[in-house]
Short mmCIF file of C-alpha atoms and ligand atoms in Angstrom, two decimals:
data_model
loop_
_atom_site.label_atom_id
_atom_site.label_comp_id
_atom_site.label_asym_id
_atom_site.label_seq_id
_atom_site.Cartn_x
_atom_site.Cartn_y
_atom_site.Cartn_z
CA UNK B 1 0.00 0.00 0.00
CA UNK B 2 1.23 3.18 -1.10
CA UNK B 3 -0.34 6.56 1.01
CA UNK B 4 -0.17 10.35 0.24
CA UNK B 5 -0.11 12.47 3.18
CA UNK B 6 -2.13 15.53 3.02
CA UNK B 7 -0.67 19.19 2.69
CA UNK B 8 0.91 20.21 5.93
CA UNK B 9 4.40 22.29 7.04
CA UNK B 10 5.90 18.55 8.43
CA UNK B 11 4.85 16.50 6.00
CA UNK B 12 7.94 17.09 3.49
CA UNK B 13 10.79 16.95 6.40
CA UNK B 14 8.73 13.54 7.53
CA UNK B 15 9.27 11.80 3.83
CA UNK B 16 12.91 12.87 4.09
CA UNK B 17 13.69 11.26 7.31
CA UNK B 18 14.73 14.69 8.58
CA UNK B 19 13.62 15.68 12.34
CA UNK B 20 10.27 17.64 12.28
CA UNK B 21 7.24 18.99 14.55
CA UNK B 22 3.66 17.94 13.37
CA UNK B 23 1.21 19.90 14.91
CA UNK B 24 -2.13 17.61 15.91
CA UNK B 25 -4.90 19.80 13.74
CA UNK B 26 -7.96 17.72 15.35
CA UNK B 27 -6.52 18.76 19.29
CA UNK B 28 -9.58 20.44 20.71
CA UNK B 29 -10.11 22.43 24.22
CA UNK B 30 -11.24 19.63 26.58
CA UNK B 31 -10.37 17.37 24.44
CA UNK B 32 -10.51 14.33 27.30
CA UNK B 33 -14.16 14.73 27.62
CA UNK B 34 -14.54 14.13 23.64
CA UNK B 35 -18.08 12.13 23.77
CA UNK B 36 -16.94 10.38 21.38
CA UNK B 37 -14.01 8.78 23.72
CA UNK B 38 -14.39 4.75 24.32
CA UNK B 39 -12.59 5.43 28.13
CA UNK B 40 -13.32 8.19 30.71
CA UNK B 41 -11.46 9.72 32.94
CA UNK B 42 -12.20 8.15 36.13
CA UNK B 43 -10.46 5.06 34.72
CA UNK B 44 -6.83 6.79 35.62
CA UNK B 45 -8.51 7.00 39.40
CA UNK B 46 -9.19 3.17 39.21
CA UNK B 47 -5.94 2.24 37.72
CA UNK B 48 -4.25 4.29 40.40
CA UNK B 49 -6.34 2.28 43.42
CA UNK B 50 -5.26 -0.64 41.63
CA UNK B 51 -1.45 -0.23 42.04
CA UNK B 52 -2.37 0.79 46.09
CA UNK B 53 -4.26 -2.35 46.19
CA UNK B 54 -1.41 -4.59 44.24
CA UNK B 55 1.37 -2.99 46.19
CA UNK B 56 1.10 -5.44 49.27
CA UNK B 57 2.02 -8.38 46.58
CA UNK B 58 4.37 -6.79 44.49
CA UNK B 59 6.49 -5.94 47.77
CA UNK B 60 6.32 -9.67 48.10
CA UNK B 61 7.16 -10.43 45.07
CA UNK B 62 10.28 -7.73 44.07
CA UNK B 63 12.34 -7.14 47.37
CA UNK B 64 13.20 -4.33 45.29
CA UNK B 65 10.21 -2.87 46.37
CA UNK B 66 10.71 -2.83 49.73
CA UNK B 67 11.66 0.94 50.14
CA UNK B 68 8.82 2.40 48.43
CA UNK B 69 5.86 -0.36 50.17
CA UNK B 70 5.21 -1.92 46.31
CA UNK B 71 4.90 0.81 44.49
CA UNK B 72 6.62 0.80 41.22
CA UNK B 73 8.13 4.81 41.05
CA UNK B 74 10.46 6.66 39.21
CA UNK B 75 12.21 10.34 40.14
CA UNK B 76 11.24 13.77 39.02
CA UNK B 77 15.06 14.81 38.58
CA UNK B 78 14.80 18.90 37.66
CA UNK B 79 17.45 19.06 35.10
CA UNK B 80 20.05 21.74 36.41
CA UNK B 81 23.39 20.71 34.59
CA UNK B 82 22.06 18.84 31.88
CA UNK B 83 19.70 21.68 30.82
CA UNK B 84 22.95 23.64 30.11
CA UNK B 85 24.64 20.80 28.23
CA UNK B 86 21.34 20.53 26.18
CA UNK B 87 21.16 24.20 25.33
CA UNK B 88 18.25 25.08 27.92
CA UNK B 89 20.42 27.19 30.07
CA UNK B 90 18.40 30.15 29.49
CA UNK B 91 14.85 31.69 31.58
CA UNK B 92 12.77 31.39 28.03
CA UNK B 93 13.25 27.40 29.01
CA UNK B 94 11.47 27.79 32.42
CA UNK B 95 12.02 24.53 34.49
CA UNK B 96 12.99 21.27 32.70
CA UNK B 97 12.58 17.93 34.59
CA UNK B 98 13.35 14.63 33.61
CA UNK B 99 10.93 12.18 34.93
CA UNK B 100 13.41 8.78 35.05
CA UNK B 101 11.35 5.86 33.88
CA UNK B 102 14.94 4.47 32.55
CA UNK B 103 15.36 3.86 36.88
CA UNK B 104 12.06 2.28 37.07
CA UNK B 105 12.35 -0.66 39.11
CA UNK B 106 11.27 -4.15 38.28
CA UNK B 107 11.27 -3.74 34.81
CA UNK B 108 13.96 -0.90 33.99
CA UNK B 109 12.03 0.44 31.60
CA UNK B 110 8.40 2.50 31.47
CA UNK B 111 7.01 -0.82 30.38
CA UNK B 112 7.01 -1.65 34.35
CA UNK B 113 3.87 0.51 34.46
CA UNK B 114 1.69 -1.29 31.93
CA UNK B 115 3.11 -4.80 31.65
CA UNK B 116 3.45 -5.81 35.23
CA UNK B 117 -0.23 -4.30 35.97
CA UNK B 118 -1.55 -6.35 33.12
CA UNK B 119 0.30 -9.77 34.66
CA UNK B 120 -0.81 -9.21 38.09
CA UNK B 121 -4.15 -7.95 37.39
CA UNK B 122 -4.75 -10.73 35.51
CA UNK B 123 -3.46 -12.89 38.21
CA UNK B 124 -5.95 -11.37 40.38
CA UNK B 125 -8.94 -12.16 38.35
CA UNK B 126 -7.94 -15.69 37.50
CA UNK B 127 -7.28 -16.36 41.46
CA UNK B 128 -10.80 -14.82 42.37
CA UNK B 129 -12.33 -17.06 39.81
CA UNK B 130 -11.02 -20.21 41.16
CA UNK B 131 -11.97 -19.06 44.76
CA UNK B 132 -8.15 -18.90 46.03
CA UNK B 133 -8.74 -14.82 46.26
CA UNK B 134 -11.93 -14.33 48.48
CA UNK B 135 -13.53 -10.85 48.82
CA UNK B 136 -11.54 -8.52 51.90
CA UNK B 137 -8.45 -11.33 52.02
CA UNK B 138 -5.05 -10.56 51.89
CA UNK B 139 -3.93 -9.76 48.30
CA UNK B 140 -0.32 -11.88 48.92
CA UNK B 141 -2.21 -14.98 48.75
CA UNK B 142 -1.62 -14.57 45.23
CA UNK B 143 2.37 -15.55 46.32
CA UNK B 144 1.28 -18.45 47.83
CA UNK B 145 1.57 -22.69 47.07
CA UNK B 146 -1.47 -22.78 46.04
CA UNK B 147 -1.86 -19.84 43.91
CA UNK B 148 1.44 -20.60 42.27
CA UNK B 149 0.32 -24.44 41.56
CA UNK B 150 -2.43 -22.61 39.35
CA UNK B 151 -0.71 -20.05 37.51
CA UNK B 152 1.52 -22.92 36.66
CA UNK B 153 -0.59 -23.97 34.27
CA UNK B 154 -0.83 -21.40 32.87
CA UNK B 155 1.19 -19.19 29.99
CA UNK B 156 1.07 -15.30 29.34
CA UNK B 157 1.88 -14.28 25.57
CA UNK B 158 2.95 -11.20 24.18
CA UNK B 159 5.14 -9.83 21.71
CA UNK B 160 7.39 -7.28 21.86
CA UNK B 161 11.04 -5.17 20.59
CA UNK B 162 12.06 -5.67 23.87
CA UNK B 163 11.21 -3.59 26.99
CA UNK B 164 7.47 -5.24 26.74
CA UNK B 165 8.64 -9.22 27.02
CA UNK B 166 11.29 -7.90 29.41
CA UNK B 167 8.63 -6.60 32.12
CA UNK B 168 5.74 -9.37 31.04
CA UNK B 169 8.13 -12.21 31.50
CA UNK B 170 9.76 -10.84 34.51
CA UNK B 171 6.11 -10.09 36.07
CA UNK B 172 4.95 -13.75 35.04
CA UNK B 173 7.54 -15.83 36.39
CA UNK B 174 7.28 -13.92 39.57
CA UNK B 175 3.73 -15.58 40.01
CA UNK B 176 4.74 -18.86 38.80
CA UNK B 177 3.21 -18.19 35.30
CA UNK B 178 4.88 -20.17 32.20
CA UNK B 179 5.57 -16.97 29.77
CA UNK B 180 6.30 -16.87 26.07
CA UNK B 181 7.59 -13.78 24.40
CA UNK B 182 7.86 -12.95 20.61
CA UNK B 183 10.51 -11.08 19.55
CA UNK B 184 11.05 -8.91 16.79
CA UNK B 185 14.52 -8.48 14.85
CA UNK B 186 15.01 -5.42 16.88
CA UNK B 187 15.36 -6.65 19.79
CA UNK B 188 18.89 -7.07 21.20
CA UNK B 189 20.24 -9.63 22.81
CA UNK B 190 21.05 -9.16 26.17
CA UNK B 191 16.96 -8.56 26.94
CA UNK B 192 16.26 -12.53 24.84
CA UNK B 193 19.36 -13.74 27.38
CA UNK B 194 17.75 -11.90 30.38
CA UNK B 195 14.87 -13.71 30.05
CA UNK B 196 16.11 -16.73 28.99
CA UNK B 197 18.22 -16.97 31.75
CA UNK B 198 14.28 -16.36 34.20
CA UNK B 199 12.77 -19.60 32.60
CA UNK B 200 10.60 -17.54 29.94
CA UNK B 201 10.29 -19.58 26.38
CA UNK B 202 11.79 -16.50 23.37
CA UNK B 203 11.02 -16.92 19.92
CA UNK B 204 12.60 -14.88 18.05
CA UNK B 205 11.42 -13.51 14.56
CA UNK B 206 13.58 -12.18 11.55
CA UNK B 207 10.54 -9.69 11.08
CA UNK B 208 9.45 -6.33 12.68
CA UNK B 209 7.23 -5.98 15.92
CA UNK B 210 3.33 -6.19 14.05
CA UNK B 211 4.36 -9.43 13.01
CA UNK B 212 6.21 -10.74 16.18
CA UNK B 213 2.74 -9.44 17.43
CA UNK B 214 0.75 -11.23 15.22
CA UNK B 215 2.30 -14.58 16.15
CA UNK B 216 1.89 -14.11 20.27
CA UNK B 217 -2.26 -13.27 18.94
CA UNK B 218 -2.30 -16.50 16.92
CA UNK B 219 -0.70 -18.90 19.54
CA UNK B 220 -2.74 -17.66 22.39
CA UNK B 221 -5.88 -17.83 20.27
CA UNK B 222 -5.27 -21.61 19.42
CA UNK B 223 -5.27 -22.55 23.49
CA UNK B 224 -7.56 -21.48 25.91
CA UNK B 225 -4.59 -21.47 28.86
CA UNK B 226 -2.38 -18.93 27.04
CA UNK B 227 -2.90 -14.92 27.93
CA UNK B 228 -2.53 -12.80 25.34
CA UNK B 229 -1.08 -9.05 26.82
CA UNK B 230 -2.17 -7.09 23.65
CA UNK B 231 -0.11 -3.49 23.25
CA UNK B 232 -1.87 -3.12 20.52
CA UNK B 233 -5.21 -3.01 21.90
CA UNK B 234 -5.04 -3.65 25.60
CA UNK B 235 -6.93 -1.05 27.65
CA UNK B 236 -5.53 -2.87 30.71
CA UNK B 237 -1.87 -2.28 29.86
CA UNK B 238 -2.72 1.67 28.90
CA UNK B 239 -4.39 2.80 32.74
CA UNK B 240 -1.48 0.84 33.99
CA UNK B 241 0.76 3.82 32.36
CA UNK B 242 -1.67 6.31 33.09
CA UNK B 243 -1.13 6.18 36.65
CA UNK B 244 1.80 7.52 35.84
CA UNK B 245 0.24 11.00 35.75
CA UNK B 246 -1.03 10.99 39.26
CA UNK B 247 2.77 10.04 40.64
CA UNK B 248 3.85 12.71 38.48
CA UNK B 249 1.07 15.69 39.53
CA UNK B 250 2.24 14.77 43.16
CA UNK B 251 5.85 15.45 42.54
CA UNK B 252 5.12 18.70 40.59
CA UNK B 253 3.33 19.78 43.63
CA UNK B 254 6.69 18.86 45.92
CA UNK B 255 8.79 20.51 43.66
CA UNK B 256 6.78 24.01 44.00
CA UNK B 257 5.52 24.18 40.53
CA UNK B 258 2.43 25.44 39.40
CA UNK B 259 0.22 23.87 36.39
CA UNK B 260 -2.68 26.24 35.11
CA UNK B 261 -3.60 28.59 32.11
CA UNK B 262 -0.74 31.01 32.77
CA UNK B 263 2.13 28.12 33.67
CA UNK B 264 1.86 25.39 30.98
CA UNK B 265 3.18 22.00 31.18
CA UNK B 266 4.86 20.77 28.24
CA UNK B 267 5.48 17.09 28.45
CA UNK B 268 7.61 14.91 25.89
CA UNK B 269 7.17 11.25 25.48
CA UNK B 270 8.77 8.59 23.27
CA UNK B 271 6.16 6.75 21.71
CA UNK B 272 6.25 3.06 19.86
CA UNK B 273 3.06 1.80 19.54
CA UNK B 274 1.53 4.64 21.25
CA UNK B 275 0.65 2.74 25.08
CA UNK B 276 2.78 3.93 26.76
CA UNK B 277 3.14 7.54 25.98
CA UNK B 278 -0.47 7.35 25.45
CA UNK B 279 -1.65 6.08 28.74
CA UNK B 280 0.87 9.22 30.47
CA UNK B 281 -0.54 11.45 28.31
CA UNK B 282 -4.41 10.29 29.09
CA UNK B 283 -3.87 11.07 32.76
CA UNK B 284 -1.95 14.12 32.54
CA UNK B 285 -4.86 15.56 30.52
CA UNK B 286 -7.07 13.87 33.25
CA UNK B 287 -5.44 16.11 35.71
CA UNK B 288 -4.39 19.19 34.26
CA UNK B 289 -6.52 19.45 30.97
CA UNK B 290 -5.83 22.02 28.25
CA UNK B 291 -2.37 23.63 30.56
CA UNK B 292 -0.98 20.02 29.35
CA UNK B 293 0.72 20.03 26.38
CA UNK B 294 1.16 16.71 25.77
CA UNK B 295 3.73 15.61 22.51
CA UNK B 296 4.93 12.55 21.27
CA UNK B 297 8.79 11.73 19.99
CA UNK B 298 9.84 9.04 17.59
CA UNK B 299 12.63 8.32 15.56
CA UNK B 300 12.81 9.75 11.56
CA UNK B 301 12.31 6.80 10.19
CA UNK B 302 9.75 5.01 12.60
CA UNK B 303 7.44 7.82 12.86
CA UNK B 304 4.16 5.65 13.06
CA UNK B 305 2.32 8.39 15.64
CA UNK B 306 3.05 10.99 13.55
CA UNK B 307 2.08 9.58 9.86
CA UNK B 308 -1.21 7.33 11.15
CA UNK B 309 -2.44 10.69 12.79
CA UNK B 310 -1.14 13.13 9.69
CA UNK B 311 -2.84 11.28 7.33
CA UNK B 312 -6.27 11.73 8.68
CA UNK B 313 -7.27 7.79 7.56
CA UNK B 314 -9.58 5.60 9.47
CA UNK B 315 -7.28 2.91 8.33
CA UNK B 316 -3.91 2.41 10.20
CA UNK B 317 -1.46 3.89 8.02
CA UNK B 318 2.42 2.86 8.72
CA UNK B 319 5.94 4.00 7.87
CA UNK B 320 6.54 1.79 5.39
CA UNK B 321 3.07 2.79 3.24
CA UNK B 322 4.58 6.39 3.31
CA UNK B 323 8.13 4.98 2.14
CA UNK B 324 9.85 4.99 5.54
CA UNK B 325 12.23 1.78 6.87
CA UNK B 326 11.68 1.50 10.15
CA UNK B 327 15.24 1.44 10.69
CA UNK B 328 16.44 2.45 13.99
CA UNK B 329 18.75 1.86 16.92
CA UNK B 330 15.80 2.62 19.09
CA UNK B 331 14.32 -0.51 19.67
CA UNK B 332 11.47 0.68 22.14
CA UNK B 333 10.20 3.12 19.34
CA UNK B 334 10.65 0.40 16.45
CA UNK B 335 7.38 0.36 15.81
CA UNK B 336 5.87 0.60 11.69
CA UNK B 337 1.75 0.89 12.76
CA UNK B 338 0.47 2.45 16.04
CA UNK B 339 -2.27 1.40 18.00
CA UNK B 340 -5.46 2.06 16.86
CA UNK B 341 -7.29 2.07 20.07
CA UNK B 342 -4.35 4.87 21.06
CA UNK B 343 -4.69 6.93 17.90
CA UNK B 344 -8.52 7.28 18.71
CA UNK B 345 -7.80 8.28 21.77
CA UNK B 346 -5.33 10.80 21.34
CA UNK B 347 -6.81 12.28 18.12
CA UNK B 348 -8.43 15.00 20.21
CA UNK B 349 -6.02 15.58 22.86
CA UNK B 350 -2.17 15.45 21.59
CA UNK B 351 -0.75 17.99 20.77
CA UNK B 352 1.71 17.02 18.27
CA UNK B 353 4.38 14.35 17.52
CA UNK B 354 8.19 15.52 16.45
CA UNK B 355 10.91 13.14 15.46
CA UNK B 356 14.15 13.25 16.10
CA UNK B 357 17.38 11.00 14.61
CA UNK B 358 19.45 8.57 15.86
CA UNK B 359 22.39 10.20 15.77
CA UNK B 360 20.77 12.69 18.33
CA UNK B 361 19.65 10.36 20.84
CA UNK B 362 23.48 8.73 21.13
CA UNK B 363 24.86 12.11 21.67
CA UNK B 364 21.94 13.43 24.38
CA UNK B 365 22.49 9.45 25.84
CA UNK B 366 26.22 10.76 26.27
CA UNK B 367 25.71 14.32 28.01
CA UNK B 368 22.92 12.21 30.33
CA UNK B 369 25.48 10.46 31.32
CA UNK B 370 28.25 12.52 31.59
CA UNK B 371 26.40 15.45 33.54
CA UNK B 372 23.54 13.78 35.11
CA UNK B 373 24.96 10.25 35.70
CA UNK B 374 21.71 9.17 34.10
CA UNK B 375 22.03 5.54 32.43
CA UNK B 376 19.92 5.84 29.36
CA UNK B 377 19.10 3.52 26.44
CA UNK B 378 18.63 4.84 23.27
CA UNK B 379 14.85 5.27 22.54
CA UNK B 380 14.70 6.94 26.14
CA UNK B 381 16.72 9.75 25.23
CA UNK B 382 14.21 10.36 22.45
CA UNK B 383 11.96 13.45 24.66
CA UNK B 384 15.46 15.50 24.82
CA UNK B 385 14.88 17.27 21.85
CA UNK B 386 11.16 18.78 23.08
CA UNK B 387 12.07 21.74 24.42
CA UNK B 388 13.96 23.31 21.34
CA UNK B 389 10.92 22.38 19.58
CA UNK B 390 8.67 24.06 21.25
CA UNK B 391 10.54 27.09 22.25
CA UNK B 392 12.45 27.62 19.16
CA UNK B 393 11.20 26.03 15.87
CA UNK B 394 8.84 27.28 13.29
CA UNK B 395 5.83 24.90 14.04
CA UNK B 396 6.69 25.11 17.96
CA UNK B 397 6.02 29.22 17.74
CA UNK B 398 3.27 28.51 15.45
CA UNK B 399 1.81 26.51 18.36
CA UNK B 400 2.37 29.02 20.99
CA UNK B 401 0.50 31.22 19.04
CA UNK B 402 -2.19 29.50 18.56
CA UNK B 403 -2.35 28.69 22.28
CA UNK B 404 -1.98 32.25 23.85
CA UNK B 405 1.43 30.96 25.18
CA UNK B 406 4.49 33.28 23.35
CA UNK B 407 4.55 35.01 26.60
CA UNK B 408 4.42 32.16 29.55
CA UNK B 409 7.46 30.64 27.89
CA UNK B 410 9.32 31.71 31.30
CA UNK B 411 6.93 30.41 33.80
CA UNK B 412 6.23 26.91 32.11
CA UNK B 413 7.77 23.45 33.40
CA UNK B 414 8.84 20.95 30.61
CA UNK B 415 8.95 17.17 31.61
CA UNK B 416 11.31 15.12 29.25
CA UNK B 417 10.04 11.27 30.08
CA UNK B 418 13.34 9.28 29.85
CA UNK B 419 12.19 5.75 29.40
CA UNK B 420 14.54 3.14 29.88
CA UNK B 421 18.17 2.02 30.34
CA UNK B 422 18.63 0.83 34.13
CA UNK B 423 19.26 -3.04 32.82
CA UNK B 424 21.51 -2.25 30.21
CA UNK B 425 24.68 -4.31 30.50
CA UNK B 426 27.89 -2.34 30.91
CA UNK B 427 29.36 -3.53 27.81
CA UNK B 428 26.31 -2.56 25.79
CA UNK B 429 26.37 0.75 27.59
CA UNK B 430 30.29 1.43 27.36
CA UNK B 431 29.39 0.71 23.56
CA UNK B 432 26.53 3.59 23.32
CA UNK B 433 28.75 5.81 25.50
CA UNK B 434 31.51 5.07 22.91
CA UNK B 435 29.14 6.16 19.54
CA UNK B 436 28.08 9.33 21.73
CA UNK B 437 31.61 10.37 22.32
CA UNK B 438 32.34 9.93 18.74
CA UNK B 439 29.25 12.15 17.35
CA UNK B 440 30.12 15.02 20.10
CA UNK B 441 33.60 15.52 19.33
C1 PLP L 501 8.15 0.69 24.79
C2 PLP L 501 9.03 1.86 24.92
C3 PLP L 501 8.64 3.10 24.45
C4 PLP L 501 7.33 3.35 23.75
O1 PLP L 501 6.19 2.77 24.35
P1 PLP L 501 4.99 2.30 23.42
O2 PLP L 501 3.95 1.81 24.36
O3 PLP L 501 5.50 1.21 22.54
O4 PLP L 501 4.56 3.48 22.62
C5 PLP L 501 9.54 4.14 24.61
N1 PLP L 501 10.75 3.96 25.18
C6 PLP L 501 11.14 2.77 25.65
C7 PLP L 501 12.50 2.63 26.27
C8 PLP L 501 10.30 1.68 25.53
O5 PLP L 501 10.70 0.51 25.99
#
């Protein structure tokens, strides 16, 4: 399938693989309470009582999770050095936070938010159903003999670049779950090995994510005790991320800063199939509404986001149909065809999607590193390059004027969502560091 993309300032730097901002021309005011919407808002609520009620088990199951009584958090690091090193030294910038989902424990990766909530939740239902989880009991039964006995015959699917399988698998074999993950050829090794190494059953595919996709859907359709965790459709795995928003409204409010009309919040989040930035993006609207500027970031040649929503279709368009490869080191955003489910929801909310290129997010990888300490994999570096959007590019002023905000540059607060790296071996990483070094000098 071959697709034209309609008239619009991005849509010639998109075809060329070269970095550009696409402005979202369907975002409306109060956009979340679209009628058309198939989820509300209270949803990010529920998700959010959820995690409270899970945390009890998941302190059982990751000691990791001892400190913080189960809950599965990341840092709101404001960005003091590195904002220098980026070329945000200046007051036009107003604050810039990174909000370290690369630290996330459990997982390393933002895909500890909506995988392991999918796993356990549906541990939760399957243990009520067989009457091992009775209404008001304790919620660590589910780490018991007799729950694991059950779960043990029983196998979660999904595939996956990566990050997904990494945070399924890890979250299934911590109940006693068999798990199968499908890989695509992006995926590197050291994540197959990883879970390898926990018991989990990796087939690997020489073809890109919608297919390895395809193949968990197929398997878990032919037998009734496989679970399928569907990114691209899975509501579940989506208010798992959104909750997301409510840890990071909390830490806003620690931090001093203000979110309303007059100080806008300009958040930047690198996007694959869409879940995960999509679910963040959900409940920061759910919280802060139109003083949330919410954008998406993917890589030049894997903009999926950006050309499904530019083209306007009801059909899923992807990269390739527009003449892009799909080529990138970013395996988290190596996606060709976004969520549907996502792009409905976001069509009257997001703000805009830019893309940025590889080269970039090896160099900002280094400087996170060098000034912040941060350990950063590729795709998570991706939200870096926001703020000189926004603040200084054609289509970023075009967008402040349309939003009344040229002159509350100063007092707005831009979150950059880094979203992954903790697990990276130190080989791997010494190589990254290595390609940074070599693009900055
Ligand atoms: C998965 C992932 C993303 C994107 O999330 P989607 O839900 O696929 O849009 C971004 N960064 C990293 C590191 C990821 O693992």
């Amino acid at each position: 399938m071959s697709v034209q993309l309609p008239n619009d300032p991005a849509r010639d730097d998109v075809l060329a693989g070269r970095p550009a901002l696409w402005l979202n021309p369907n975002l409306k005011a109060n956009g979340i309470a679209d009628p058309s919407l198939p989820i509300r808002s209270t949803q990010v609520k529920e998700a959010e009582e959820n995690w409270q009620m899970l945390a009890p088990l998941l302190e059982s199951c990751f000691p990791e999770l001892r400190a913080s009584k189960g809950r599965i958090q990341s840092k709101l690091i404001e960005a003091e050095d590195l904002r220098g090193a980026l070329g945000y030294g200046t007051s036009q910038y107003g604050r810039v936070f990174v909000k370290a989902d690369g630290d996330l424990p459990v997982a390393g990766s933002i895909k500890a938010r909506g995988g392991v909530y999918e796993v356990f939740m549906h541990a939760k239902k399957m243990a009520e159903r067989r009457g091992i989880l009775t209404p008001g009991a304790d919620i660590t039964v589910l780490a018991g003999d007799q729950a694991r006995a059950l779960f043990n015959q029983h196998t979660i699917a999904v595939g996956s670049t990566g990050n997904l399988g990494l945070s399924v698998g890890i979250a299934a074999r911590a109940l006693g779950f068999r798990a199968v993950v499908h890989m695509s050829s992006d995926a590197k090794q050291w994540k197959v090995d990883r879970l390898t190494r926990l018991g989990v059953d990796v087939v690997q595919h020489k073809a890109d994510y919608t297919t390895a996709v395809e193949h968990a859907r197929i398997s878990a359709e032919a037998d009734p005790t496989i679970y399928f965790v569907d990114d691209e459709r899975s509501q579940v795995l989506f208010f798992g991320y959104s909750a997301a928003a409510t840890e990071l409204a909390a830490q806003l409010k620690d931090q001093g800063v203000t979110i309303d009309e007059d100080h806008p919040l300009f958040i930047y989040l690198p996007c694959g199939i869409g879940g995960a930035p999509g679910g963040a993006a959900y409940g920061l609207k759910a919280i802060f509404g139109d003083a949330a500027h919410a954008f998406f970031v993917e890589p030049v040649q894997s903009p999926s986001a950006l050309v499904h929503m530019m083209s306007g279709s009801n059909n899923l368009v992807s990269v390739y149909d527009v003449g892009l490869t799909n080529r990138t080191e970013a395996d988290g955003m190596a996606v060709a065809r976004m969520s549907e489910f996502v792009a409905n929801v976001m069509k009257p909310m997001l703000s805009g999607v830019f893309t940025v290129d590889d080269d970039d997010l090896f160099r900002w990888l280094w400087k996170a590193q060098i000034v912040q300490k941060m350990r950063l994999e590729p795709s998570a570096t991706a939200g870096f390059g926001g703020p000189e959007f926004i603040v200084n590019s054609v289509q970023g002023r075009a967008y402040q004027k349309a939003h009344g905000l040229s002159n509350k540059l100063a007092q707005a607060t831009h979150v950059i969502w880094t979203t992954g790296g903790a697990f990276v071996p130190e080989e791997q990483f010494k190589e990254f560091m290595a390609r940074g070094a070599s693009l900055i000098k």
